[in-house]
Short mmCIF file of C-alpha atoms and ligand atoms in Angstrom, two decimals:
data_model
loop_
_atom_site.label_atom_id
_atom_site.label_comp_id
_atom_site.label_asym_id
_atom_site.label_seq_id
_atom_site.Cartn_x
_atom_site.Cartn_y
_atom_site.Cartn_z
CA UNK A 1 28.76 8.45 -29.77
CA UNK A 2 26.53 10.51 -27.43
CA UNK A 3 25.99 9.02 -23.98
CA UNK A 4 23.95 10.43 -21.06
CA UNK A 5 26.19 12.44 -18.75
CA UNK A 6 25.72 14.37 -15.54
CA UNK A 7 27.04 17.91 -16.26
CA UNK A 8 28.28 19.75 -13.21
CA UNK A 9 30.69 22.54 -12.30
CA UNK A 10 34.23 21.07 -11.91
CA UNK A 11 34.48 22.23 -8.26
CA UNK A 12 31.59 19.86 -7.39
CA UNK A 13 32.89 17.10 -9.64
CA UNK A 14 34.34 14.76 -7.01
CA UNK A 15 31.32 15.05 -4.67
CA UNK A 16 28.95 14.21 -7.51
CA UNK A 17 31.16 11.49 -9.01
CA UNK A 18 31.55 9.67 -5.70
CA UNK A 19 27.80 9.81 -5.08
CA UNK A 20 27.15 8.35 -8.52
CA UNK A 21 29.87 5.72 -7.97
CA UNK A 22 28.26 4.73 -4.65
CA UNK A 23 25.03 4.08 -6.55
CA UNK A 24 27.03 2.12 -9.18
CA UNK A 25 25.75 4.24 -12.08
CA UNK A 26 28.99 5.70 -13.48
CA UNK A 27 29.55 4.29 -17.00
CA UNK A 28 33.18 3.16 -16.53
CA UNK A 29 33.68 2.47 -20.21
CA UNK A 30 33.72 6.23 -20.98
CA UNK A 31 36.10 8.94 -19.77
CA UNK A 32 35.01 11.77 -17.50
CA UNK A 33 35.67 14.94 -19.50
CA UNK A 34 36.13 18.65 -18.78
CA UNK A 35 35.01 20.99 -21.55
CA UNK A 36 34.78 24.73 -21.21
CA UNK A 37 33.18 25.38 -17.80
CA UNK A 38 31.72 21.93 -17.27
CA UNK A 39 32.63 18.44 -16.12
CA UNK A 40 30.79 15.58 -17.89
CA UNK A 41 30.35 12.33 -15.93
CA UNK A 42 29.04 9.45 -18.11
CA UNK A 43 26.21 7.46 -16.50
CA UNK A 44 24.54 4.14 -17.14
CA UNK A 45 20.96 5.09 -16.21
CA UNK A 46 19.41 8.55 -16.05
CA UNK A 47 16.71 7.71 -13.50
CA UNK A 48 19.12 5.93 -11.15
CA UNK A 49 21.62 8.80 -11.46
CA UNK A 50 19.11 11.53 -10.65
CA UNK A 51 17.87 9.43 -7.79
CA UNK A 52 21.41 9.00 -6.46
CA UNK A 53 21.87 12.78 -6.51
CA UNK A 54 18.69 13.49 -4.56
CA UNK A 55 19.70 15.16 -1.34
CA UNK A 56 23.19 16.18 -2.57
CA UNK A 57 22.55 19.49 -0.94
CA UNK A 58 22.50 17.88 2.49
CA UNK A 59 25.92 16.37 1.94
CA UNK A 60 27.58 19.60 0.88
CA UNK A 61 26.93 21.64 3.98
CA UNK A 62 23.66 23.05 2.79
CA UNK A 63 24.90 24.22 -0.60
CA UNK A 64 22.73 23.13 -3.52
CA UNK A 65 24.73 21.53 -6.32
CA UNK A 66 23.30 22.45 -9.69
CA UNK A 67 23.59 19.75 -12.32
CA UNK A 68 21.97 18.71 -15.62
CA UNK A 69 21.68 15.45 -17.43
CA UNK A 70 22.72 15.92 -21.07
CA UNK A 71 23.73 13.80 -24.03
CA UNK A 72 27.45 14.30 -24.64
CA UNK A 73 30.06 12.71 -26.89
CA UNK A 74 32.10 11.23 -24.02
CA UNK A 75 35.21 9.48 -25.37
CA UNK A 76 35.41 5.70 -24.83
CA UNK A 77 38.15 4.81 -22.38
CA UNK A 78 41.08 3.89 -24.55
CA UNK A 79 43.21 2.65 -21.71
CA UNK A 80 40.63 0.14 -20.51
CA UNK A 81 40.90 -3.46 -21.66
CA UNK A 82 37.45 -5.01 -21.82
CA UNK A 83 36.66 -8.77 -21.74
CA UNK A 84 35.66 -8.52 -25.43
CA UNK A 85 39.16 -7.18 -26.29
CA UNK A 86 40.65 -10.33 -24.78
CA UNK A 87 38.10 -12.81 -26.16
CA UNK A 88 37.53 -11.29 -29.60
CA UNK A 89 33.76 -11.54 -28.99
CA UNK A 90 31.27 -9.93 -26.60
CA UNK A 91 30.44 -12.17 -23.62
CA UNK A 92 27.12 -11.92 -21.82
CA UNK A 93 27.10 -11.36 -18.05
CA UNK A 94 25.27 -9.41 -15.35
CA UNK A 95 27.00 -7.28 -12.75
CA UNK A 96 26.16 -7.38 -9.07
CA UNK A 97 28.52 -5.19 -7.05
CA UNK A 98 32.03 -6.39 -7.86
CA UNK A 99 30.76 -9.75 -9.08
CA UNK A 100 30.03 -10.89 -12.65
CA UNK A 101 27.22 -13.42 -13.02
CA UNK A 102 27.29 -15.80 -15.98
CA UNK A 103 24.62 -18.11 -17.30
CA UNK A 104 26.74 -20.51 -19.39
CA UNK A 105 25.96 -24.21 -19.88
CA UNK A 106 29.37 -24.89 -21.45
CA UNK A 107 31.88 -25.08 -18.60
CA UNK A 108 34.92 -24.42 -20.81
CA UNK A 109 33.31 -21.30 -22.35
CA UNK A 110 32.34 -20.09 -18.86
CA UNK A 111 35.96 -20.44 -17.67
CA UNK A 112 37.23 -18.60 -20.75
CA UNK A 113 34.86 -15.68 -20.04
CA UNK A 114 35.82 -15.69 -16.35
CA UNK A 115 39.54 -15.46 -17.20
CA UNK A 116 38.86 -12.60 -19.62
CA UNK A 117 36.82 -10.69 -17.02
CA UNK A 118 39.48 -11.23 -14.35
CA UNK A 119 42.26 -10.10 -16.76
CA UNK A 120 40.27 -7.07 -17.99
CA UNK A 121 40.32 -3.63 -16.40
CA UNK A 122 36.76 -3.94 -15.15
CA UNK A 123 36.43 -3.56 -11.37
CA UNK A 124 35.05 -7.11 -11.05
CA UNK A 125 36.75 -9.31 -8.48
CA UNK A 126 34.58 -12.41 -8.63
CA UNK A 127 32.97 -14.41 -11.45
CA UNK A 128 30.14 -16.86 -10.73
CA UNK A 129 28.36 -19.17 -13.15
CA UNK A 130 24.80 -20.35 -12.51
CA UNK A 131 25.03 -24.04 -11.62
CA UNK A 132 21.35 -24.82 -11.08
CA UNK A 133 17.90 -23.38 -11.54
CA UNK A 134 16.29 -21.43 -8.70
CA UNK A 135 14.84 -24.10 -6.43
CA UNK A 136 12.80 -24.92 -3.37
CA UNK A 137 10.93 -22.78 -0.92
CA UNK A 138 13.81 -20.34 -0.42
CA UNK A 139 14.29 -19.79 -4.20
CA UNK A 140 18.09 -20.13 -3.97
CA UNK A 141 20.36 -21.49 -6.72
CA UNK A 142 23.82 -23.13 -6.82
CA UNK A 143 26.83 -21.26 -8.24
CA UNK A 144 30.27 -22.28 -9.53
CA UNK A 145 32.92 -19.83 -8.34
CA UNK A 146 35.16 -19.34 -11.42
CA UNK A 147 37.25 -16.38 -10.22
CA UNK A 148 37.70 -14.64 -6.88
CA UNK A 149 36.48 -15.98 -3.59
CA UNK A 150 33.05 -16.81 -2.29
CA UNK A 151 29.54 -15.80 -3.17
CA UNK A 152 29.01 -12.82 -0.86
CA UNK A 153 28.40 -9.53 -2.65
CA UNK A 154 27.67 -5.91 -1.78
CA UNK A 155 25.21 -4.41 -4.24
CA UNK A 156 24.07 -0.79 -4.53
CA UNK A 157 20.62 0.06 -5.83
CA UNK A 158 18.96 3.49 -5.94
CA UNK A 159 20.94 4.81 -2.99
CA UNK A 160 20.60 1.67 -0.81
CA UNK A 161 23.33 -0.89 -0.08
CA UNK A 162 22.65 -4.61 0.20
CA UNK A 163 25.00 -7.27 1.50
CA UNK A 164 24.01 -10.84 0.63
CA UNK A 165 25.31 -14.31 -0.06
CA UNK A 166 24.04 -15.49 -3.44
CA UNK A 167 24.51 -19.13 -2.44
CA UNK A 168 22.24 -18.72 0.60
CA UNK A 169 19.51 -16.25 -0.41
CA UNK A 170 17.40 -15.19 -3.38
CA UNK A 171 18.33 -11.92 -5.06
CA UNK A 172 17.78 -10.55 -8.57
CA UNK A 173 19.28 -7.25 -9.75
CA UNK A 174 16.90 -7.39 -12.73
CA UNK A 175 14.00 -6.24 -10.55
CA UNK A 176 15.70 -3.00 -9.45
CA UNK A 177 13.55 -0.71 -11.63
CA UNK A 178 10.36 -2.43 -10.49
CA UNK A 179 11.32 -2.16 -6.82
CA UNK A 180 12.09 1.51 -7.33
CA UNK A 181 8.69 2.07 -8.97
CA UNK A 182 6.99 0.69 -5.86
CA UNK A 183 9.33 2.38 -3.36
CA UNK A 184 8.60 5.79 -4.87
CA UNK A 185 4.95 5.42 -3.85
CA UNK A 186 5.81 4.97 -0.15
CA UNK A 187 5.09 7.85 2.22
CA UNK A 188 6.37 8.70 5.69
CA UNK A 189 4.61 6.94 8.54
CA UNK A 190 2.80 4.32 6.48
CA UNK A 191 2.89 0.68 7.55
CA UNK A 192 4.40 -1.67 4.98
CA UNK A 193 4.51 -5.46 5.22
CA UNK A 194 6.71 -7.55 2.90
CA UNK A 195 5.47 -11.14 3.12
CA UNK A 196 8.54 -12.60 1.31
CA UNK A 197 11.19 -10.04 2.20
CA UNK A 198 14.49 -11.74 1.29
CA UNK A 199 17.45 -9.50 2.18
CA UNK A 200 15.22 -6.40 2.08
CA UNK A 201 15.26 -4.87 -1.41
CA UNK A 202 11.70 -3.59 -0.85
CA UNK A 203 11.82 -3.14 2.93
CA UNK A 204 15.02 -1.06 3.07
CA UNK A 205 14.02 1.63 0.52
CA UNK A 206 10.52 1.73 2.04
CA UNK A 207 12.02 2.35 5.49
CA UNK A 208 14.36 4.97 4.03
CA UNK A 209 11.25 6.84 2.89
CA UNK A 210 9.94 6.78 6.46
CA UNK A 211 7.67 3.72 6.46
CA UNK A 212 7.33 1.43 9.46
CA UNK A 213 8.21 -1.95 7.94
CA UNK A 214 7.79 -5.62 8.73
CA UNK A 215 9.71 -8.12 6.59
CA UNK A 216 9.09 -11.85 6.92
CA UNK A 217 11.04 -14.67 5.32
CA UNK A 218 11.27 -18.38 5.95
CA UNK A 219 15.00 -18.31 5.09
CA UNK A 220 16.98 -17.63 8.28
CA UNK A 221 20.04 -16.37 6.37
CA UNK A 222 17.91 -13.91 4.38
CA UNK A 223 16.52 -12.51 7.63
CA UNK A 224 20.06 -12.20 9.07
CA UNK A 225 21.02 -10.16 5.98
CA UNK A 226 17.81 -8.13 6.22
CA UNK A 227 18.89 -7.09 9.75
CA UNK A 228 22.45 -6.37 8.55
CA UNK A 229 21.11 -4.31 5.65
CA UNK A 230 18.73 -2.37 7.87
CA UNK A 231 21.75 -1.36 9.97
CA UNK A 232 23.95 -0.64 6.95
CA UNK A 233 21.30 1.74 5.62
CA UNK A 234 20.54 3.32 9.00
CA UNK A 235 16.89 2.22 9.16
CA UNK A 236 17.01 -0.51 11.84
CA UNK A 237 14.60 1.49 14.03
CA UNK A 238 11.87 1.19 11.40
CA UNK A 239 12.41 -2.44 10.38
CA UNK A 240 11.10 -5.55 12.13
CA UNK A 241 12.62 -8.69 10.58
CA UNK A 242 10.91 -12.00 11.32
CA UNK A 243 12.08 -15.47 10.34
CA UNK A 244 8.95 -17.60 9.91
CA UNK A 245 6.37 -18.92 7.51
CA UNK A 246 4.38 -15.74 6.92
CA UNK A 247 1.12 -17.67 7.43
CA UNK A 248 2.00 -18.17 11.08
CA UNK A 249 2.85 -14.46 11.55
CA UNK A 250 -0.24 -13.01 9.82
CA UNK A 251 -2.63 -13.21 12.84
CA UNK A 252 -0.24 -11.07 14.95
CA UNK A 253 -0.50 -8.32 12.31
CA UNK A 254 -4.26 -8.48 11.72
CA UNK A 255 -5.70 -5.32 10.09
CA UNK A 256 -2.22 -3.73 10.24
CA UNK A 257 -0.85 -2.84 6.81
CA UNK A 258 -1.30 0.14 4.48
CA UNK A 259 0.87 -1.64 1.90
CA UNK A 260 1.71 -5.29 1.29
CA UNK A 261 4.35 -6.72 -1.06
CA UNK A 262 3.87 -10.28 -2.30
CA UNK A 263 6.89 -11.20 -4.41
CA UNK A 264 6.67 -14.98 -4.59
CA UNK A 265 5.42 -15.18 -8.16
CA UNK A 266 4.76 -18.90 -8.63
CA UNK A 267 2.69 -19.38 -5.49
CA UNK A 268 1.57 -16.00 -4.11
CA UNK A 269 -2.06 -17.13 -4.56
CA UNK A 270 -1.58 -19.63 -1.71
CA UNK A 271 -0.86 -16.72 0.67
CA UNK A 272 -3.78 -14.43 -0.16
CA UNK A 273 -5.75 -15.45 2.90
CA UNK A 274 -2.85 -14.22 5.05
CA UNK A 275 -2.57 -11.03 2.97
CA UNK A 276 -6.25 -10.29 3.64
CA UNK A 277 -5.67 -10.85 7.37
CA UNK A 278 -2.71 -8.41 7.38
CA UNK A 279 -4.44 -5.74 5.23
CA UNK A 280 -5.72 -2.65 7.01
CA UNK A 281 -8.94 -0.83 6.11
CA UNK A 282 -7.33 0.73 3.04
CA UNK A 283 -4.37 -1.26 1.76
CA UNK A 284 -2.44 -1.42 -1.51
CA UNK A 285 -1.19 -4.90 -2.41
CA UNK A 286 1.68 -5.35 -4.90
CA UNK A 287 1.00 -8.85 -6.17
CA UNK A 288 3.65 -10.50 -8.41
CA UNK A 289 2.66 -13.32 -10.70
CA UNK A 290 3.99 -15.39 -13.60
CA UNK A 291 1.36 -16.19 -16.22
CA UNK A 292 0.90 -17.00 -19.89
CA UNK A 293 1.07 -13.95 -22.18
CA UNK A 294 -2.50 -14.62 -23.40
CA UNK A 295 -3.99 -13.62 -20.04
CA UNK A 296 -1.21 -12.39 -17.76
CA UNK A 297 -3.38 -10.46 -15.29
CA UNK A 298 -6.70 -12.35 -15.25
CA UNK A 299 -5.78 -15.27 -12.94
CA UNK A 300 -4.21 -12.98 -10.31
CA UNK A 301 -7.13 -10.57 -10.30
CA UNK A 302 -9.65 -13.40 -10.00
CA UNK A 303 -7.87 -15.06 -7.05
CA UNK A 304 -7.44 -11.74 -5.25
CA UNK A 305 -11.17 -10.98 -5.64
CA UNK A 306 -12.04 -14.48 -4.39
CA UNK A 307 -9.89 -14.01 -1.30
CA UNK A 308 -10.84 -10.41 -0.43
CA UNK A 309 -14.46 -9.90 -1.50
CA UNK A 310 -16.96 -9.12 -0.08
CA UNK A 311 -15.12 -7.96 3.07
CA UNK A 312 -13.13 -5.56 0.86
CA UNK A 313 -13.93 -3.61 -2.24
CA UNK A 314 -11.20 -4.61 -4.71
CA UNK A 315 -9.87 -2.30 -7.42
CA UNK A 316 -6.88 -2.94 -9.68
CA UNK A 317 -4.86 0.28 -9.90
CA UNK A 318 -2.01 -0.96 -12.12
CA UNK A 319 -1.45 -3.92 -14.42
CA UNK A 320 2.22 -4.02 -15.29
CA UNK A 321 4.49 -6.38 -17.19
CA UNK A 322 7.74 -6.48 -15.20
CA UNK A 323 9.72 -8.63 -17.64
CA UNK A 324 9.54 -11.63 -19.89
CA UNK A 325 10.11 -14.75 -17.79
CA UNK A 326 10.22 -17.56 -20.36
CA UNK A 327 8.87 -18.01 -23.89
CA UNK A 328 5.20 -16.91 -23.75
CA UNK A 329 5.38 -16.40 -19.98
CA UNK A 330 5.39 -12.99 -18.32
CA UNK A 331 6.37 -11.82 -14.84
CA UNK A 332 3.67 -9.26 -13.98
CA UNK A 333 2.63 -7.05 -11.10
CA UNK A 334 -0.89 -6.11 -10.10
CA UNK A 335 -1.24 -3.14 -7.74
CA UNK A 336 -4.56 -3.85 -6.07
CA UNK A 337 -6.34 -1.61 -3.59
CA UNK A 338 -8.39 -3.29 -0.86
CA UNK A 339 -10.91 -0.99 0.84
CA UNK A 340 -12.99 -2.31 3.67
N1 LIG B 401 11.34 -9.92 -1.91
C1 LIG B 401 12.65 -10.46 -2.11
C2 LIG B 401 13.28 -9.92 -3.37
O1 LIG B 401 12.60 -9.27 -4.17
O2 LIG B 401 14.48 -10.13 -3.57
C3 LIG B 401 12.66 -11.98 -2.12
C4 LIG B 401 11.73 -12.59 -3.13
S1 LIG B 401 11.99 -14.33 -3.37
C5 LIG B 401 11.23 -14.52 -4.95
C6 LIG B 401 10.80 -15.07 -2.32
C7 LIG B 401 11.22 -15.18 -0.87
O3 LIG B 401 10.12 -15.76 -0.16
C8 LIG B 401 12.42 -16.07 -0.60
O4 LIG B 401 13.39 -15.35 0.10
C9 LIG B 401 11.85 -17.22 0.25
O5 LIG B 401 12.75 -17.68 1.23
C10 LIG B 401 10.61 -16.59 0.88
N2 LIG B 401 9.52 -17.50 1.24
C11 LIG B 401 9.08 -18.60 0.59
N3 LIG B 401 8.03 -19.15 1.23
C12 LIG B 401 7.80 -18.37 2.33
C13 LIG B 401 6.85 -18.41 3.39
N4 LIG B 401 5.93 -19.38 3.46
N5 LIG B 401 6.88 -17.45 4.32
C14 LIG B 401 7.81 -16.46 4.26
N6 LIG B 401 8.75 -16.39 3.30
C15 LIG B 401 8.74 -17.32 2.33
#
């Protein structure tokens, strides 16, 4: 079976492989292969892989490493025992760093999957099962620890590293592509304000692209991790992390932002007045919402216009479905420009 592979000269193989491994995009279930003059490194995601290799030149003493992404018949790893080999069926789980996340209602089935993951050759040390829905103001959920120790993970996403405790803060790896879409728009020197920053999955990549960032969150632990992650990623000079209700912080940042992120989908509308306060003369707002599939963008657009007009001219630049949230409900993003 053909899988996407990074093709590179063997002498650069280890430098490229370790960079891809740092970004967690090497497809472990296939072997790395040398054929003729080339080394083929199987990858899980083409966009994430090319992103991880951006700037390789800098890390190899100024030499540019030439590589391609090609489809190649990489052999499945025969030596690797997968959870499905142990169970006889394919379990469903998400990966976050070295942790597997399950969503099983049946406790016995969850424990069976956890044992199979722990006994497999996958580099997964911890297995957690969701023990509650996301709840409360801080959007945190409970977890059962089925294998390994604790709920702290280190996750890599598009060249950034995030440390976080899943039992104390909100984090979803499913939004990685969406965050990357927004981060790619950020330019050096712009001022970006994340009103619900969590551990920094928007703020950190924004700051890495040279933005001056403010991240606010009401969850003290999330803000502690935001500071830790700013240091881990070498951007602490460009990140101000504030633990507060963003409504109380908004007046200090009046007319400040070139870009605002509002990722609190069920109740972002309640914070639009603050967003308008923070917005500069020309500001792009990334507004996340959850709405019925019949009119996923209409309610958000109407409330934004109500809050911002006539002080601002409001134009919707993007209407995007991020993912399906529940039957007939969509998680969407509106990119809305406010021009005074
Ligand atoms: N942006 C982060 C991300 O994508 O992972 C976190 C998003 S999470 C859905 C929403 C965050 O908003 C939570 O971390 C929660 O603690 C925070 N929050 C809720 N109400 C808030 C408020 N009034 N002021 C500031 N932060 C708030």
